[in-house]
XYZ file of C-alpha atoms in Angstrom:
672
model
C -9.574 47.272 -11.761
C -10.902 50.115 -13.880
C -9.195 52.633 -11.623
C -5.914 50.669 -11.577
C -5.785 50.707 -15.406
C -6.875 54.335 -15.522
C -9.914 53.485 -17.630
C -12.887 55.809 -17.518
C -15.914 53.717 -16.421
C -19.155 53.763 -18.428
C -22.104 56.001 -17.757
C -24.823 53.391 -17.685
C -28.105 53.839 -19.517
C -30.870 51.647 -20.883
C -29.575 51.679 -24.470
C -26.261 50.056 -23.633
C -27.840 48.305 -20.676
C -29.866 46.195 -23.102
C -26.664 44.677 -24.486
C -25.292 43.976 -21.023
C -28.544 42.460 -19.830
C -29.110 40.265 -22.865
C -25.514 39.013 -22.737
C -25.508 38.101 -19.062
C -29.033 36.657 -19.110
C -28.473 34.480 -22.187
C -25.183 33.139 -20.852
C -26.765 32.505 -17.471
C -29.713 30.629 -19.011
C -27.363 28.482 -21.093
C -24.912 28.189 -18.171
C -22.280 28.569 -20.853
C -20.720 31.411 -22.804
C -18.716 34.612 -22.582
C -20.459 37.660 -21.100
C -17.309 39.734 -20.582
C -16.679 41.007 -24.113
C -20.287 42.045 -24.866
C -20.534 43.883 -21.557
C -17.176 45.559 -22.045
C -17.826 46.597 -25.655
C -21.402 47.831 -25.256
C -20.534 51.502 -25.801
C -18.325 50.763 -28.808
C -21.150 48.722 -30.336
C -23.778 51.383 -29.665
C -21.789 54.201 -31.253
C -20.887 52.165 -34.327
C -24.246 50.517 -34.967
C -26.489 53.468 -34.143
C -24.438 56.256 -35.692
C -22.185 54.907 -38.435
C -23.000 51.426 -39.722
C -24.833 51.440 -43.078
C -27.088 48.389 -43.138
C -30.671 47.353 -43.681
C -32.106 44.778 -41.264
C -34.873 43.984 -43.784
C -32.303 43.004 -46.417
C -29.146 41.623 -44.803
C -27.719 40.811 -48.260
C -27.938 44.337 -49.678
C -24.760 44.392 -51.733
C -23.509 47.855 -50.710
C -24.043 47.402 -46.981
C -21.198 47.932 -44.570
C -19.724 44.660 -43.365
C -19.457 44.019 -39.632
C -17.249 41.239 -38.310
C -16.943 40.226 -34.684
C -13.504 38.621 -34.730
C -13.618 37.866 -30.997
C -16.381 35.411 -31.754
C -16.588 33.941 -28.266
C -18.449 37.147 -27.363
C -21.216 36.153 -29.768
C -24.018 37.479 -27.596
C -22.851 40.947 -28.563
C -23.685 40.509 -32.246
C -26.847 38.549 -31.440
C -28.042 41.359 -29.172
C -27.237 43.941 -31.867
C -29.041 42.028 -34.585
C -32.103 41.531 -32.406
C -32.267 45.107 -31.152
C -31.768 46.759 -34.544
C -34.557 44.803 -36.208
C -33.119 41.742 -37.911
C -35.135 38.538 -38.078
C -33.676 37.177 -34.866
C -36.519 36.944 -32.358
C -36.077 36.934 -28.613
C -36.950 33.240 -28.452
C -33.706 32.545 -30.320
C -31.706 34.550 -27.787
C -33.337 32.495 -25.059
C -32.049 29.402 -26.889
C -28.447 30.619 -26.902
C -26.019 27.734 -27.428
C -28.818 25.168 -27.796
C -29.327 22.577 -30.507
C -30.460 24.022 -33.864
C -30.857 27.533 -32.495
C -29.943 30.582 -34.547
C -27.664 31.673 -31.723
C -24.842 29.122 -31.610
C -21.927 29.513 -29.227
C -19.852 31.320 -31.844
C -21.260 33.288 -34.786
C -21.861 30.876 -37.663
C -22.306 32.049 -41.243
C -25.545 30.709 -42.674
C -27.137 30.086 -39.270
C -27.926 33.624 -38.185
C -29.252 36.352 -40.445
C -26.824 39.284 -40.479
C -23.744 37.295 -39.452
C -21.177 37.932 -42.188
C -18.704 35.179 -41.356
C -18.031 32.372 -38.923
C -15.730 33.495 -36.144
C -14.362 31.877 -33.057
C -10.864 30.714 -33.956
C -9.195 33.975 -33.021
C -7.568 36.167 -35.631
C -9.653 34.727 -38.431
C -12.399 37.354 -38.340
C -9.988 40.230 -38.893
C -8.414 38.222 -41.711
C -11.812 37.635 -43.349
C -12.436 41.359 -42.962
C -9.208 42.175 -44.811
C -10.508 39.994 -47.638
C -13.873 41.777 -47.589
C -12.254 45.200 -47.667
C -9.934 44.126 -50.482
C -12.911 42.806 -52.449
C -14.670 46.148 -52.010
C -11.609 47.993 -53.260
C -11.110 45.769 -56.300
C -14.782 45.807 -57.286
C -14.958 49.577 -56.822
C -11.963 49.954 -59.108
C -13.579 47.695 -61.712
C -17.175 48.931 -61.695
C -17.331 52.501 -60.346
C -17.520 55.303 -62.876
C -17.178 59.066 -62.377
C -20.357 60.184 -60.660
C -21.553 56.590 -60.312
C -20.017 54.969 -57.236
C -22.108 51.824 -56.807
C -19.473 50.052 -54.689
C -18.796 52.240 -51.689
C -18.995 50.604 -48.297
C -16.834 50.025 -45.259
C -15.760 47.022 -43.232
C -15.729 47.186 -39.431
C -14.142 44.650 -37.105
C -14.242 44.059 -33.377
C -11.182 42.215 -32.101
C -9.685 41.346 -28.742
C -6.258 40.611 -27.322
C -6.492 37.012 -28.522
C -6.930 38.131 -32.117
C -3.858 40.311 -31.742
C -1.799 37.397 -30.470
C -2.685 34.888 -33.180
C -0.139 34.835 -35.976
C -2.737 35.010 -38.744
C -3.692 38.545 -37.676
C -0.099 39.660 -38.278
C -0.158 38.150 -41.780
C -3.434 39.787 -42.717
C -2.935 43.173 -41.085
C 0.472 43.625 -42.689
C -1.150 43.056 -46.084
C -4.033 45.410 -45.252
C -1.516 48.184 -44.664
C 0.411 47.392 -47.839
C -2.826 47.394 -49.844
C -3.977 50.689 -48.341
C -7.431 49.443 -47.351
C -8.794 52.812 -46.270
C -12.326 51.512 -45.734
C -11.265 48.953 -43.130
C -11.639 49.988 -39.482
C -10.767 47.672 -36.614
C -11.601 48.234 -32.952
C -9.167 46.653 -30.508
C -10.904 45.831 -27.252
C -7.898 46.450 -25.006
C -9.210 45.052 -21.734
C -6.014 43.389 -20.450
C -7.753 40.018 -19.872
C -7.785 36.573 -21.447
C -8.842 33.219 -20.038
C -5.603 32.790 -18.103
C -5.938 36.213 -16.472
C -4.151 39.511 -16.984
C -2.267 39.371 -20.266
C 0.803 41.274 -19.076
C 2.639 38.014 -18.506
C 2.416 36.954 -22.160
C 1.287 39.897 -24.275
C 3.489 42.960 -23.993
C 3.541 44.094 -27.638
C 3.455 47.781 -28.371
C 0.391 47.177 -30.498
C -0.115 50.751 -31.742
C 3.488 50.951 -32.943
C 3.228 47.528 -34.550
C 0.206 48.595 -36.565
C 1.839 51.878 -37.482
C 4.728 49.812 -38.840
C 2.215 47.844 -40.935
C 1.115 51.127 -42.526
C -2.096 51.574 -40.533
C -3.634 54.764 -39.246
C -3.650 54.225 -35.485
C -5.809 56.050 -32.971
C -4.402 55.128 -29.574
C -5.712 55.397 -26.023
C -9.377 55.873 -26.824
C -11.666 55.622 -23.822
C -13.739 52.645 -24.844
C -16.695 53.581 -22.648
C -16.879 57.227 -23.764
C -19.301 57.708 -26.682
C -17.872 61.105 -27.630
C -14.319 59.777 -27.891
C -15.485 56.726 -29.802
C -17.505 58.808 -32.267
C -14.580 61.159 -32.847
C -12.291 58.189 -33.468
C -14.645 56.706 -36.064
C -14.942 60.054 -37.828
C -11.152 60.315 -37.870
C -10.945 56.804 -39.337
C -13.334 57.765 -42.133
C -11.233 60.811 -42.969
C -8.146 58.723 -43.740
C -8.762 57.110 -47.110
C -5.444 55.482 -47.944
C -4.824 53.460 -44.777
C -6.816 51.053 -42.637
C -7.494 52.320 -39.140
C -6.973 50.666 -35.771
C -8.927 52.254 -32.929
C -7.358 51.192 -29.633
C -10.159 51.136 -27.060
C -9.301 50.963 -23.358
C -12.141 49.039 -21.752
C -13.075 47.071 -18.666
C -14.118 43.507 -19.423
C -17.550 42.728 -18.018
C -18.176 46.418 -17.293
C -21.187 46.727 -15.009
C -20.594 43.578 -12.999
C -19.640 45.111 -9.636
C -17.667 42.163 -8.288
C -16.276 40.518 -11.410
C -15.586 43.285 -13.947
C -11.943 43.630 -14.925
C -11.155 40.003 -14.092
C -10.950 36.740 -16.000
C -13.907 35.483 -13.949
C -16.243 37.343 -16.290
C -14.517 36.219 -19.472
C -15.938 32.786 -20.136
C -18.484 31.829 -17.503
C -21.957 32.767 -16.361
C -22.025 35.469 -13.725
C -24.349 33.586 -11.374
C -27.731 34.690 -10.059
C -26.360 36.830 -7.228
C -23.923 38.737 -9.433
C -26.556 39.250 -12.114
C -28.883 40.778 -9.538
C -26.052 43.023 -8.357
C -25.265 43.971 -11.956
C -28.876 44.897 -12.665
C -28.835 47.241 -9.706
C -25.427 48.627 -10.648
C -26.347 49.509 -14.249
C -29.900 50.560 -13.457
C -31.548 47.824 -15.502
C -34.921 47.322 -13.860
C -36.417 44.736 -16.178
C -36.773 40.950 -15.992
C -34.554 38.629 -18.088
C -35.148 38.898 -21.846
C -37.539 41.818 -21.514
C -36.674 44.930 -23.517
C -38.845 48.025 -22.999
C -40.368 49.879 -25.933
C -38.160 52.962 -25.626
C -35.035 50.813 -25.899
C -36.257 49.058 -29.016
C -37.068 52.464 -30.488
C -33.573 53.731 -29.711
C -31.994 50.803 -31.520
C -34.410 50.286 -34.426
C -32.455 50.586 -37.700
C -35.190 49.445 -40.090
C -36.469 52.812 -41.322
C -32.997 54.264 -41.719
C -31.760 51.069 -43.379
C -34.641 51.015 -45.827
C -33.868 54.603 -46.757
C -30.179 53.901 -47.292
C -30.913 50.980 -49.574
C -33.496 52.998 -51.533
C -30.910 55.699 -52.144
C -28.493 53.065 -53.415
C -31.177 51.456 -55.578
C -31.806 54.846 -57.192
C -28.080 55.264 -57.708
C -27.834 51.819 -59.282
C -30.788 52.549 -61.548
C -28.957 55.613 -62.885
C -25.817 53.514 -63.288
C -27.792 50.893 -65.207
C -29.058 53.504 -67.641
C -25.593 54.918 -68.240
C -23.700 51.621 -68.191
C -26.128 48.760 -68.879
C -23.451 46.194 -69.724
C -21.467 46.873 -66.554
C -24.628 46.879 -64.431
C -25.677 43.479 -65.749
C -22.191 42.098 -65.141
C -22.098 43.506 -61.607
C -25.461 41.926 -60.816
C -24.364 38.571 -62.202
C -21.144 38.645 -60.253
C -22.741 39.595 -56.933
C -25.355 36.845 -57.377
C -22.583 34.310 -57.931
C -23.964 33.232 -61.307
C -21.762 32.001 -64.128
C -21.793 33.714 -67.538
C -24.514 32.653 -69.968
C -21.902 31.172 -72.313
C -20.103 29.266 -69.576
C -21.197 25.724 -70.417
C -20.266 26.172 -74.067
C -16.941 27.762 -73.170
C -16.030 25.023 -70.679
C -16.968 22.195 -73.034
C -14.849 23.729 -75.782
C -11.878 24.085 -73.413
C -12.092 20.411 -72.398
C -12.376 19.299 -76.029
C -9.355 21.352 -77.059
C -7.206 19.942 -74.290
C -8.230 16.423 -75.178
C -7.476 16.994 -78.836
C -4.049 18.408 -78.043
C -3.125 15.378 -75.924
C -0.071 16.840 -74.193
C 2.216 15.047 -71.780
C 3.116 17.772 -69.301
C 3.187 18.360 -65.550
C -0.310 18.810 -64.188
C 0.765 22.091 -62.568
C 1.367 23.318 -66.133
C -1.936 21.750 -67.203
C -3.538 23.735 -64.391
C -2.052 26.970 -65.698
C -3.277 26.121 -69.180
C -6.729 25.548 -67.698
C -6.686 28.954 -66.002
C -5.637 30.576 -69.279
C -8.455 28.825 -71.130
C -11.189 29.602 -68.590
C -10.244 33.134 -67.482
C -11.586 34.941 -70.585
C -15.068 33.767 -69.592
C -14.527 34.521 -65.894
C -13.614 38.132 -65.159
C -14.390 37.345 -61.508
C -11.248 35.191 -61.297
C -8.878 36.596 -58.670
C -5.723 34.521 -58.650
C -2.772 34.472 -56.344
C -0.016 32.535 -54.660
C 1.847 32.526 -51.377
C 5.171 33.578 -52.906
C 5.406 30.615 -55.294
C 3.834 31.875 -58.505
C 6.694 30.578 -60.646
C 6.248 27.111 -59.137
C 2.473 26.979 -58.609
C 1.801 28.504 -62.040
C -1.342 30.221 -60.805
C -0.893 33.274 -63.033
C -2.137 33.611 -66.586
C -1.466 35.573 -69.736
C -2.649 39.133 -69.192
C -3.005 38.887 -65.408
C -2.511 42.229 -63.649
C -0.632 42.020 -60.360
C -1.800 43.874 -57.290
C 1.242 45.922 -56.338
C 1.057 47.793 -53.066
C -2.033 49.987 -53.276
C -2.397 49.461 -57.040
C -5.346 47.145 -57.844
C -5.319 44.156 -60.178
C -6.613 40.595 -60.525
C -3.601 38.637 -59.271
C -2.144 38.800 -55.759
C 1.287 37.828 -54.518
C 0.433 37.198 -50.871
C 4.013 36.688 -49.788
C 4.894 33.798 -47.496
C 1.500 33.850 -45.807
C -0.355 30.615 -46.585
C -2.791 30.900 -43.670
C -3.450 34.567 -44.292
C -3.946 33.976 -48.012
C -6.516 31.252 -47.452
C -8.603 33.234 -44.989
C -8.385 36.445 -46.986
C -9.803 34.443 -49.899
C -12.616 33.274 -47.615
C -13.381 36.916 -46.877
C -13.401 37.769 -50.580
C -15.773 34.908 -51.290
C -18.058 35.960 -48.438
C -18.129 39.500 -49.794
C -19.196 38.344 -53.231
C -18.326 39.405 -56.748
C -15.006 37.557 -56.973
C -13.979 33.935 -57.409
C -10.665 33.671 -55.554
C -8.038 30.984 -55.996
C -4.589 30.747 -54.506
C -1.646 28.418 -54.620
C 1.173 26.994 -52.590
C 3.025 23.690 -52.315
C 0.761 20.894 -51.114
C 3.041 20.415 -48.122
C 2.278 23.943 -46.961
C -1.448 23.388 -46.944
C -0.646 22.523 -43.339
C -0.006 26.176 -42.581
C -3.447 27.042 -43.979
C -5.293 24.060 -42.529
C -7.743 25.860 -40.274
C -8.698 28.294 -43.036
C -9.366 25.363 -45.383
C -11.636 23.879 -42.738
C -13.443 27.193 -42.373
C -13.938 27.387 -46.155
C -15.693 24.042 -45.972
C -17.636 24.897 -42.817
C -18.956 28.095 -44.410
C -19.516 26.412 -47.814
C -17.505 29.049 -49.649
C -16.536 28.858 -53.314
C -12.781 29.114 -52.907
C -10.302 27.171 -55.020
C -7.011 26.008 -53.538
C -4.202 25.102 -55.928
C -1.651 22.754 -54.375
C 1.357 21.700 -56.428
C 4.402 19.467 -55.914
C 2.089 16.749 -54.741
C 4.200 13.805 -53.607
C 7.663 12.315 -53.369
C 7.829 13.387 -57.009
C 9.147 16.644 -55.566
C 12.422 14.811 -55.262
C 15.564 16.437 -53.939
C 13.914 18.904 -51.557
C 13.348 15.936 -49.289
C 10.757 14.864 -46.722
C 10.144 18.362 -45.309
C 8.684 19.288 -48.679
C 7.230 15.930 -49.729
C 3.563 15.557 -48.795
C 2.532 11.993 -48.014
C -0.479 12.446 -45.702
C -1.816 15.798 -46.944
C -3.941 14.604 -49.859
C -5.755 12.132 -47.654
C -6.314 14.616 -44.838
C -7.779 17.128 -47.295
C -10.193 14.435 -48.467
C -11.277 13.994 -44.869
C -12.407 17.622 -44.431
C -16.219 17.547 -44.632
C -17.553 19.457 -47.662
C -14.111 19.828 -49.242
C -13.838 18.456 -52.786
C -10.280 17.281 -53.362
C -9.057 16.527 -56.894
C -5.796 14.852 -57.889
C -5.879 14.676 -61.684
C -3.674 12.373 -63.751
C -3.253 14.448 -66.933
C -4.306 17.542 -68.859
C -7.919 16.492 -69.400
C -8.581 15.575 -65.783
C -6.894 18.838 -64.763
C -9.226 20.885 -66.938
C -12.283 18.991 -65.726
C -11.267 19.515 -62.099
C -11.023 23.253 -62.712
C -14.408 23.361 -64.453
C -16.033 21.378 -61.636
C -14.506 23.667 -59.011
C -15.690 26.807 -60.772
C -19.200 25.419 -61.063
C -19.377 24.324 -57.433
C -21.262 26.918 -55.389
C -21.663 25.088 -52.095
C -18.101 24.557 -50.978
C -14.365 24.823 -51.634
C -12.159 22.668 -53.819
C -8.544 21.590 -53.430
C -6.757 20.873 -56.708
C -3.577 18.840 -56.375
C -1.004 18.922 -59.161
C 2.343 17.345 -59.982
C 5.747 18.864 -60.499
C 6.763 16.171 -62.984
C 5.353 15.418 -66.436
C 2.435 12.970 -66.532
C 1.439 10.963 -69.584
C -1.719 11.911 -71.476
C -4.419 9.244 -71.302
C -6.741 8.553 -74.231
C -10.488 8.602 -73.552
C -13.753 8.598 -75.434
C -16.528 11.138 -74.876
C -18.313 8.997 -72.299
C -15.144 8.625 -70.243
C -14.500 12.364 -70.333
C -18.045 12.975 -69.105
C -17.539 10.492 -66.269
C -14.494 12.335 -64.922
C -17.024 14.686 -63.299
C -18.221 11.723 -61.241
C -14.928 11.558 -59.375
C -14.015 8.017 -60.451
C -14.475 6.161 -63.714
C -13.228 3.301 -65.855
C -10.191 4.637 -67.679
C -9.221 1.348 -69.299
C -11.366 -1.760 -69.403
C -9.939 -5.228 -68.986
C -9.149 -6.989 -72.238
C -10.275 -10.499 -72.925
C -13.738 -10.228 -71.421
C -14.010 -11.048 -67.713
C -12.494 -8.565 -65.245
C -10.123 -10.471 -62.967
C -9.083 -7.537 -60.843
C -9.189 -3.745 -60.570
C -6.375 -1.243 -60.122
C -7.510 2.080 -58.635
C -5.168 5.028 -58.895
C -4.866 8.813 -58.955
C -2.536 11.485 -60.258
C 0.995 10.475 -61.169
C 0.308 6.820 -60.390
C -2.414 6.380 -63.040
C 0.110 5.875 -65.815
C 1.845 3.336 -63.615
C -1.461 1.471 -63.337
C -1.905 1.585 -67.106
C 1.538 0.101 -67.698
C 0.907 -2.612 -65.124
C -2.381 -3.429 -66.866
C -0.531 -3.896 -70.152
C 2.091 -6.137 -68.555
C -0.564 -8.254 -66.849
C -2.501 -8.585 -70.109
C 0.624 -9.894 -71.832
C 0.599 -12.664 -69.234
C -3.096 -13.425 -69.724
C -4.294 -11.572 -66.623
C -6.965 -8.979 -67.394
C -7.615 -6.085 -65.052
C -9.590 -2.865 -65.155
C -7.945 0.495 -64.444
C -10.056 3.000 -62.528
C -8.903 6.586 -62.286
C -10.311 8.255 -59.191
C -9.301 11.921 -59.256
C -11.806 12.816 -56.513
C -12.889 10.309 -53.882
C -15.219 12.943 -52.413
C -17.159 13.339 -55.639
C -17.172 9.599 -56.352
C -18.658 8.944 -52.921
C -21.617 11.204 -53.765
C -22.599 9.139 -56.805
C -25.497 6.721 -56.565
C -24.835 3.133 -55.644
C -25.571 1.870 -59.136
C -22.817 3.987 -60.640
C -20.327 3.115 -57.910
C -21.057 -0.573 -58.424
C -20.602 -0.217 -62.181
C -17.086 1.131 -61.630
C -16.162 -1.073 -58.677
C -18.313 -4.224 -58.946
C -18.709 -6.297 -55.830
C -16.745 -9.508 -55.681
C -13.794 -8.337 -57.801
C -10.562 -7.891 -55.888
C -8.827 -4.539 -56.018
C -5.435 -2.885 -55.628
C -5.068 0.858 -55.009
C -1.920 2.764 -55.969
C -1.103 6.257 -54.698
C 2.124 7.877 -53.526
C 0.785 8.721 -50.094
C -0.574 7.166 -46.920
C -2.607 4.019 -47.379
C -5.432 4.152 -44.825
C -8.139 5.790 -46.932
C -7.813 3.318 -49.769
C -8.925 0.301 -47.725
C -12.394 1.850 -47.980
C -12.281 0.930 -51.678
C -10.175 -2.243 -51.730
C -11.408 -3.889 -48.506
C -9.321 -6.085 -46.278
C -8.978 -8.659 -49.048
C -7.375 -6.064 -51.344
C -4.027 -4.294 -51.194
C -2.732 -0.742 -51.209
C 0.583 0.311 -52.690
C 1.419 3.505 -50.869
C 3.747 4.754 -48.170
C 3.096 5.129 -44.475
C 6.403 6.817 -43.864
C 8.137 10.044 -44.778
C 10.131 10.441 -47.991
C 13.804 10.960 -48.682
C 15.930 13.477 -50.525
C 16.823 12.051 -53.927
C 15.849 12.398 -57.580
C 12.183 11.534 -58.088
C 12.726 8.417 -60.262
C 14.934 6.903 -57.564
C 12.352 7.683 -54.903
C 9.471 6.059 -56.798
C 11.561 2.943 -57.283
C 12.730 2.903 -53.658
C 9.183 3.148 -52.279
C 7.748 0.480 -54.548
C 5.993 2.560 -57.194
C 7.113 0.379 -60.079
C 5.368 -1.676 -62.721
C 6.957 -4.783 -61.308
C 5.608 -4.190 -57.810
C 2.106 -3.360 -59.025
C 2.041 -6.475 -61.216
C 3.280 -8.659 -58.367
C 0.761 -7.178 -55.938
C -2.160 -7.728 -58.316
C -1.147 -11.328 -58.884
C -0.936 -11.922 -55.153
C -4.348 -10.343 -54.486
C -6.275 -12.178 -57.196
C -4.542 -15.508 -56.669
């Protein structure tokens, strides 16, 4: 196959042989995995990691390290082999436990599991998109903190990607932006091996990839022999020399190179080679060592610890000089990279909440969200806002925001119509550190970004999603734009905090809570239409942070029923409460802006808000299923398990039963 594709085969040696051996042996032991990519990219990996990558195995979190992302995450044994060989804390026993329960070598690279893994990859195209975010973060932070003669932010981002990454639509979104932004420190290696799981890709992937990337504004180095160290080194040097464009290095390789009977075929892509083929491969590549045994001279050839320690020491000296010359900026940079909030944050946030409460405005919560951003941003220079082409509707900008325009830096990004790309670029920025990204779109279009939202939660990243136009309240745009199931499905993503505030105060609190959350993302859901301000005392305002609280207690003593509601339907619940009280029926109104947060409260608090034995009705303009968790089978849910219609919002709310009359009637029926 190598000859047929006119690809120069590798010259095998023990240095690259270690990668091939570890990959095939680990996959064989697990009887599961993908040996083809690691074996085919061994030379690319060796040239990059041994001759160009700036990193320190003893300190994987060194802030000015180069970032390495393996976007073709199914080939995870490549990065595991590299981390082990170069001296990271990833012992051989963990490689022997590849793909096993609680190992540090899961089937795909997982952020937080394995030291040195910069992001979770596996869903193809997402690694390169994270990398675009990392490279953009580097550029923005360099612009903010570097001073003449003091370049404390100066590192590169490298990505390995395969044909699958190139095919996924998200890579098009991200790579187009990378070219527009002129990310000169981003270098991607395309492993052009002509193979995916279904076989040779010529039947479904015939793009002129180099021309496509040139059209994006990339520097493209085509037809590089992916097994030739000299060509690879020259390509990387050429990439470094171009400072105003990202670089794509197109590497012609043979998948599974070294396997004499399976290389160049899909048989080596995603399955163990088998004992006989492994023996034949050992002989073919000259690897004369048992499984999982690496000789001393190979470890010595790969060991990056001394060099890495030296690189970090040089940077530490540079940062010390920077600190002397610019102490304020140095302290701020350190704070930002550690992910800490400013020392005055708690005071600033409390004041912002108090001011909003005092003002008592009745406005759309999307506008309340913008007001919150305006109030909080002066204390948060790390804020990096943005929107997927809907800034004027999402209201994610703020007074004094500076737009990124082409290659010109700023603190607000118009991502264009790229919801998925936006979300995963923000994940990359969060992973890089130093920025707190948030981005907006219509709630309906969270569907386009769904897998990136899931990855935010999986990686526990502090990313804030702003979703507006939250229900049938969107009105005339009709059911294609009216989200009915989206709020509930966001609540179902593990480790995602979803907030649907009912007014200006809840909106501000949801923003404060999201900023303070360091162990996961938040989705903030806001209305298009005006929502009535709700009066609260100090204790009630404090309880908003608990996700659900008593907004209005039942009059007349004993609570006969409870109405639970969120967002635009809270005022409806309040009006129904008043009507019921006029008839001698006394109910409690519970506002539950975040079911996720409420569910984390202790049982005593939950029981104080929703006492056992009192019947309940939930009201929300969306699907009903989730709410039976809170009302039980003896309660009722006023919602909609159907799609909306195109009509003015007031007509729609009436048509679908979101009226005082219906809520009153439902409560009476439930408590009867």
